[in-house]
XYZ file of C-alpha atoms in Angstrom:
106
model
C 68.973 104.683 122.349
C 66.084 104.863 119.840
C 62.915 103.319 121.025
C 61.929 102.635 117.476
C 63.851 100.951 114.588
C 63.665 103.108 111.461
C 65.115 100.832 108.608
C 66.628 102.019 105.628
C 64.302 102.297 102.526
C 65.350 98.732 101.304
C 64.375 97.029 104.354
C 60.571 96.491 104.762
C 59.131 97.894 107.927
C 57.583 94.470 108.932
C 61.029 92.958 109.077
C 62.273 95.802 111.371
C 59.154 95.681 113.655
C 59.561 91.861 113.932
C 63.190 92.233 114.874
C 62.437 94.861 117.394
C 59.932 92.784 119.034
C 62.369 89.914 119.719
C 63.955 89.710 123.171
C 67.323 88.392 121.876
C 69.770 90.263 119.649
C 68.609 90.388 115.837
C 69.803 91.942 112.726
C 69.593 91.965 108.896
C 72.782 92.425 106.962
C 73.309 92.963 103.157
C 75.511 90.926 101.106
C 78.546 93.193 101.844
C 77.964 92.619 105.675
C 76.334 96.112 106.424
C 73.663 96.270 108.914
C 70.463 96.995 107.339
C 68.286 96.837 110.702
C 69.051 95.925 114.222
C 66.815 95.638 117.179
C 66.829 97.326 120.543
C 68.623 94.515 122.174
C 71.357 94.578 119.656
C 71.842 98.257 120.076
C 71.981 97.791 123.852
C 74.768 95.115 123.483
C 76.862 97.405 121.331
C 76.062 100.415 123.528
C 75.143 102.603 120.616
C 72.130 103.963 119.011
C 70.477 102.050 116.336
C 71.055 104.836 113.844
C 74.860 104.740 114.494
C 74.990 100.989 113.656
C 72.970 100.958 110.542
C 75.277 100.807 107.298
C 78.293 99.708 109.271
C 80.006 96.306 109.330
C 81.293 94.033 112.243
C 84.669 95.707 111.689
C 83.423 99.124 112.801
C 82.455 97.612 116.242
C 84.210 94.325 116.956
C 87.801 93.179 117.538
C 89.314 92.195 114.103
C 89.626 88.611 114.822
C 85.808 88.519 115.801
C 84.765 90.485 112.950
C 86.776 88.414 110.411
C 85.258 85.200 111.862
C 81.714 86.498 111.396
C 82.470 87.708 107.977
C 83.765 84.094 106.924
C 80.612 82.693 108.463
C 78.211 85.075 106.737
C 80.029 84.391 103.540
C 79.639 80.588 103.899
C 75.920 80.986 104.707
C 75.403 83.125 101.629
C 77.385 80.805 99.455
C 75.753 77.697 100.679
C 72.270 79.170 101.368
C 72.103 77.082 104.378
C 71.459 78.559 107.985
C 74.210 77.937 110.575
C 74.737 78.190 114.243
C 78.155 78.753 115.982
C 78.687 78.776 119.796
C 80.429 81.932 120.713
C 81.578 83.841 123.797
C 80.343 87.608 123.702
C 83.410 89.798 123.488
C 81.639 92.518 125.703
C 80.114 90.319 128.506
C 82.207 87.022 128.394
C 78.855 85.192 128.284
C 78.639 81.953 126.207
C 75.665 81.608 123.596
C 74.864 80.748 120.157
C 75.180 82.917 116.955
C 72.500 81.772 114.633
C 72.254 83.108 111.086
C 70.734 82.479 107.756
C 70.386 84.056 104.314
C 67.420 85.170 102.370
C 67.817 86.486 98.844
C 66.750 90.065 98.239
């Protein structure tokens, strides 16, 4: 896995650096659900290099049911512009946790 996040040109380096210094999984997506930046913890969970995740969507990695749920939640947050949190069970580890997400206009 990459030891450094190299974001696409439309993601400021300070966002990518901030994400990569968080111990929990963190990511940035565009309005179409494509990953613009992910941190090392995210890449470790997905068991893929950061570069392989960027530009792809949840449908490229997750079971369809989980990806559809995340796409709906993302769409609701973008529509309402209100952050949200959902209790989830990780598809890979079976551990329970929270998926917190928000929206920032570009």
